[in-house]
PDB file of C-alpha atoms in Angstrom:
ATOM      1  CA  MET M 230     183.270  -8.947 117.509  1.00 48.00           C
ATOM      2  CA  ARG M 231     183.151 -10.564 121.090  1.00 54.00           C
ATOM      3  CA  ALA M 232     183.868  -6.844 122.611  1.00 52.00           C
ATOM      4  CA  ILE M 233     180.982  -5.778 120.534  1.00 53.00           C
ATOM      5  CA  ARG M 234     178.739  -8.028 122.023  1.00 56.00           C
ATOM      6  CA  ASN M 235     180.042  -7.548 125.494  1.00 60.00           C
ATOM      7  CA  GLY M 236     179.582  -3.714 125.042  1.00 65.00           C
ATOM      8  CA  PHE M 237     176.076  -3.853 123.558  1.00 63.00           C
ATOM      9  CA  GLY M 238     175.079  -6.238 126.762  1.00 64.00           C
ATOM     10  CA  ALA M 239     176.523  -3.564 128.936  1.00 66.00           C
ATOM     11  CA  PHE M 240     174.707  -0.535 127.192  1.00 64.00           C
ATOM     12  CA  ALA M 241     171.464  -2.647 127.310  1.00 66.00           C
ATOM     13  CA  SER M 242     171.881  -3.264 131.271  1.00 67.00           C
ATOM     14  CA  VAL M 243     172.570   0.396 131.831  1.00 64.00           C
ATOM     15  CA  ALA M 244     169.629   1.388 129.808  1.00 64.00           C
ATOM     16  CA  VAL M 245     167.338  -0.838 131.536  1.00 60.00           C
ATOM     17  CA  LEU M 246     168.612   0.285 134.901  1.00 57.00           C
ATOM     18  CA  LEU M 247     168.176   4.115 134.241  1.00 56.00           C
ATOM     19  CA  THR M 248     164.783   3.426 133.223  1.00 62.00           C
ATOM     20  CA  GLY M 249     163.805   1.477 136.478  1.00 59.00           C
ATOM     21  CA  ILE M 250     165.133   4.231 138.211  1.00 62.00           C
ATOM     22  CA  ALA M 251     163.305   6.804 136.428  1.00 56.00           C
ATOM     23  CA  VAL M 252     160.004   4.817 136.673  1.00 53.00           C
ATOM     24  CA  ALA M 253     160.841   4.351 140.438  1.00 54.00           C
ATOM     25  CA  ALA M 254     161.083   8.201 140.895  1.00 52.00           C
ATOM     26  CA  GLU M 255     157.673   8.977 139.003  1.00 52.00           C
ATOM     27  CA  VAL M 256     156.048   6.525 141.699  1.00 49.00           C
ATOM     28  CA  ARG M 257     157.372   8.258 144.605  1.00 54.00           C
ATOM     29  CA  ALA M 258     156.457  11.541 143.013  1.00 50.00           C
ATOM     30  CA  ALA M 259     152.835  10.817 142.633  1.00 48.00           C
ATOM     31  CA  PRO M 260     150.840  12.312 145.302  1.00 56.00           C
ATOM     32  CA  ALA M 261     149.295   9.983 148.097  1.00 55.00           C
ATOM     33  CA  PRO M 262     145.572   9.309 147.986  1.00 55.00           C
ATOM     34  CA  ALA M 263     143.519  11.216 150.357  1.00 57.00           C
ATOM     35  CA  GLU M 264     142.860   9.280 153.876  1.00 59.00           C
ATOM     36  CA  GLU M 265     139.591  10.153 154.537  1.00 56.00           C
ATOM     37  CA  LEU M 266     136.255  10.058 152.383  1.00 51.00           C
ATOM     38  CA  PRO M 267     134.048  13.117 152.137  1.00 53.00           C
ATOM     39  CA  VAL M 268     131.194  12.550 155.094  1.00 53.00           C
ATOM     40  CA  THR M 269     128.586  14.155 152.601  1.00 54.00           C
ATOM     41  CA  ALA M 270     128.832  11.243 150.010  1.00 50.00           C
ATOM     42  CA  PRO M 271     125.591   9.294 149.944  1.00 52.00           C
ATOM     43  CA  ALA M 272     125.785   5.707 150.893  1.00 54.00           C
ATOM     44  CA  ALA M 273     124.869   3.761 148.071  1.00 58.00           C
ATOM     45  CA  GLU M 274     121.875   1.377 148.509  1.00 64.00           C
ATOM     46  CA  GLU M 275     122.655  -2.158 147.118  1.00 58.00           C
ATOM     47  CA  PRO M 276     120.104  -3.481 144.682  1.00 62.00           C
ATOM     48  CA  GLU M 277     117.549  -6.051 146.119  1.00 68.00           C
ATOM     49  CA  ASN M 278     118.109  -9.573 144.897  1.00 72.00           C
ATOM     50  CA  PHE M 279     114.729 -10.473 142.874  1.00 81.00           C
ATOM     51  CA  GLY M 280     113.215 -12.444 140.178  1.00 86.00           C
ATOM     52  CA  ALA M 281     112.469 -16.145 139.420  1.00 91.00           C
ATOM     53  CA  SER M 282     115.016 -18.136 137.746  1.00 94.00           C
ATOM     54  CA  CYS M 283     113.242 -19.138 134.487  1.00 95.00           C
ATOM     55  CA  ARG M 284     113.837 -21.938 131.892  1.00 96.00           C
ATOM     56  CA  THR M 285     111.887 -21.769 128.670  1.00 95.00           C
ATOM     57  CA  VAL M 286     111.286 -24.852 126.431  1.00 96.00           C
ATOM     58  CA  VAL M 287     109.885 -25.028 122.838  1.00 96.00           C
ATOM     59  CA  GLU M 288     108.597 -28.194 121.623  1.00 95.00           C
ATOM     60  CA  GLY M 289     107.090 -27.499 118.083  1.00 93.00           C
ATOM     61  CA  SER M 290     104.459 -24.609 118.536  1.00 94.00           C
ATOM     62  CA  SER M 291     104.379 -25.094 122.239  1.00 96.00           C
ATOM     63  CA  VAL M 292     106.299 -22.808 124.907  1.00 96.00           C
ATOM     64  CA  THR M 293     106.272 -23.745 128.553  1.00 97.00           C
ATOM     65  CA  ALA M 294     108.118 -21.723 131.029  1.00 97.00           C
ATOM     66  CA  HIS M 295     109.325 -23.325 134.369  1.00 97.00           C
ATOM     67  CA  CYS M 296     110.263 -20.927 137.033  1.00 96.00           C
ATOM     68  CA  GLN M 297     111.946 -21.018 140.405  1.00 96.00           C
ATOM     69  CA  ASN M 298     111.834 -18.240 142.817  1.00 94.00           C
ATOM     70  CA  PRO M 299     114.796 -18.303 145.257  1.00 93.00           C
ATOM     71  CA  TYR M 300     114.206 -15.120 146.768  1.00 91.00           C
ATOM     72  CA  PRO M 301     112.008 -13.914 149.619  1.00 91.00           C
ATOM     73  CA  ARG M 302     109.894 -11.471 147.736  1.00 92.00           C
ATOM     74  CA  THR M 303     107.133 -13.010 145.322  1.00 93.00           C
ATOM     75  CA  ASP M 304     107.534 -12.289 141.695  1.00 94.00           C
ATOM     76  CA  ARG M 305     104.953 -11.975 139.070  1.00 95.00           C
ATOM     77  CA  VAL M 306     106.290 -13.667 135.959  1.00 95.00           C
ATOM     78  CA  ARG M 307     104.682 -13.475 132.299  1.00 96.00           C
ATOM     79  CA  LEU M 308     105.518 -15.362 129.162  1.00 96.00           C
ATOM     80  CA  HIS M 309     105.819 -13.771 125.868  1.00 96.00           C
ATOM     81  CA  VAL M 310     105.697 -15.609 122.587  1.00 96.00           C
ATOM     82  CA  GLU M 311     106.509 -14.272 119.273  1.00 96.00           C
ATOM     83  CA  CYS M 312     105.203 -16.409 116.126  1.00 96.00           C
ATOM     84  CA  GLU M 313     107.334 -16.998 113.147  1.00 94.00           C
ATOM     85  CA  ARG M 314     104.749 -16.553 110.544  1.00 94.00           C
ATOM     86  CA  TRP M 315     103.270 -12.808 109.850  1.00 92.00           C
ATOM     87  CA  TRP M 316      99.518 -14.326 110.074  1.00 93.00           C
ATOM     88  CA  ASP M 317     100.099 -16.205 113.612  1.00 92.00           C
ATOM     89  CA  ILE M 318      98.977 -14.029 116.572  1.00 92.00           C
ATOM     90  CA  ASP M 319     101.694 -13.428 119.020  1.00 93.00           C
ATOM     91  CA  SER M 320     100.507 -13.870 122.546  1.00 93.00           C
ATOM     92  CA  ASP M 321     101.130 -12.895 126.107  1.00 94.00           C
ATOM     93  CA  SER M 322     100.274 -15.184 129.315  1.00 94.00           C
ATOM     94  CA  ALA M 323      98.242 -14.002 132.287  1.00 94.00           C
ATOM     95  CA  PRO M 324     100.423 -13.047 134.847  1.00 94.00           C
ATOM     96  CA  VAL M 325     101.673 -15.827 137.293  1.00 94.00           C
ATOM     97  CA  ASP M 326     102.684 -15.172 140.755  1.00 95.00           C
ATOM     98  CA  VAL M 327     105.766 -17.371 142.011  1.00 95.00           C
ATOM     99  CA  GLY M 328     106.201 -17.124 145.863  1.00 93.00           C
ATOM    100  CA  PRO M 329     109.420 -17.172 147.932  1.00 93.00           C
ATOM    101  CA  ALA M 330     111.052 -20.677 147.513  1.00 92.00           C
ATOM    102  CA  ASP M 331     108.116 -21.804 145.130  1.00 94.00           C
ATOM    103  CA  TYR M 332     107.673 -22.875 141.441  1.00 95.00           C
ATOM    104  CA  GLY M 333     105.615 -21.872 138.720  1.00 94.00           C
ATOM    105  CA  LYS M 334     104.660 -23.067 135.175  1.00 96.00           C
ATOM    106  CA  VAL M 335     103.681 -20.970 132.030  1.00 96.00           C
ATOM    107  CA  THR M 336     102.616 -21.988 128.832  1.00 96.00           C
ATOM    108  CA  GLY M 337     101.996 -20.405 125.286  1.00 96.00           C
ATOM    109  CA  ARG M 338     101.736 -21.591 121.982  1.00 95.00           C
ATOM    110  CA  CYS M 339     101.447 -20.494 117.975  1.00 96.00           C
ATOM    111  CA  TRP M 340      99.837 -22.331 115.347  1.00 94.00           C
ATOM    112  CA  LYS M 341     102.972 -22.952 113.678  1.00 92.00           C
ATOM    113  CA  GLU M 342     106.487 -21.865 114.237  1.00 95.00           C
ATOM    114  CA  VAL M 343     107.803 -20.128 117.359  1.00 96.00           C
ATOM    115  CA  ARG M 344     110.259 -17.483 116.493  1.00 96.00           C
ATOM    116  CA  SER M 345     111.035 -16.321 120.195  1.00 96.00           C
ATOM    117  CA  ALA M 346     109.658 -16.488 123.732  1.00 96.00           C
ATOM    118  CA  TRP M 347     110.481 -14.575 126.900  1.00 96.00           C
ATOM    119  CA  ILE M 348     109.758 -13.930 130.493  1.00 96.00           C
ATOM    120  CA  THR M 349     109.270 -10.710 131.953  1.00 95.00           C
ATOM    121  CA  HIS M 350     109.527 -10.272 135.913  1.00 94.00           C
ATOM    122  CA  GLN M 351     107.518  -7.636 138.304  1.00 93.00           C
ATOM    123  CA  PRO M 352     107.419  -7.414 142.065  1.00 91.00           C
ATOM    124  CA  ALA M 353     103.843  -8.855 143.119  1.00 84.00           C
ATOM    125  CA  ASP M 354     103.520  -6.059 145.517  1.00 76.00           C
ATOM    126  CA  GLN M 355     103.343  -3.623 142.797  1.00 62.00           C
ATOM    127  CA  ALA M 356     100.097  -3.076 141.221  1.00 57.00           C
ATOM    128  CA  PRO M 357      99.870  -3.902 137.512  1.00 56.00           C
ATOM    129  CA  ALA M 358      99.870  -1.195 134.854  1.00 59.00           C
ATOM    130  CA  PRO M 359      96.360  -0.349 134.353  1.00 59.00           C
ATOM    131  CA  THR M 360      94.444  -1.108 131.133  1.00 55.00           C
ATOM    132  CA  PRO M 361      92.960   1.645 129.223  1.00 57.00           C
ATOM    133  CA  VAL M 362      89.022   1.351 129.513  1.00 60.00           C
ATOM    134  CA  ARG M 363      87.077   2.254 126.369  1.00 61.00           C
ATOM    135  CA  GLY M 364      84.314   4.594 126.368  1.00 61.00           C
ATOM    136  CA  SER M 365      85.076   6.666 129.421  1.00 50.00           C
TER     137      SER M 365
END
């Protein structure tokens, strides 16, 4: 019985050794990566860091957003409030510009419960979307 265990151990060791040699041969046979990158590849632009960091607080039917802008570009933020009741009117705040290293506060409310609230950001140097004019 002891000879069978020793024989199995030797067989397993040889199998592992042969598998390792086969894997090493495959790795050596793999083609080397290209040394040079193509010159015609366009350089990817890094996205600009932008956007104030905002925290929203819901207290009953009132929502307050506190925004702090750590970036060198002015951020125009708006608070959007969605109310729980179907008859309660959802609201969007007026845009508030939060300058570089500045702080801004935006508030909104519902008559009853608040379902959700979120902030949208827009660079202040971009013109806001035009509002349609009636009768023109």
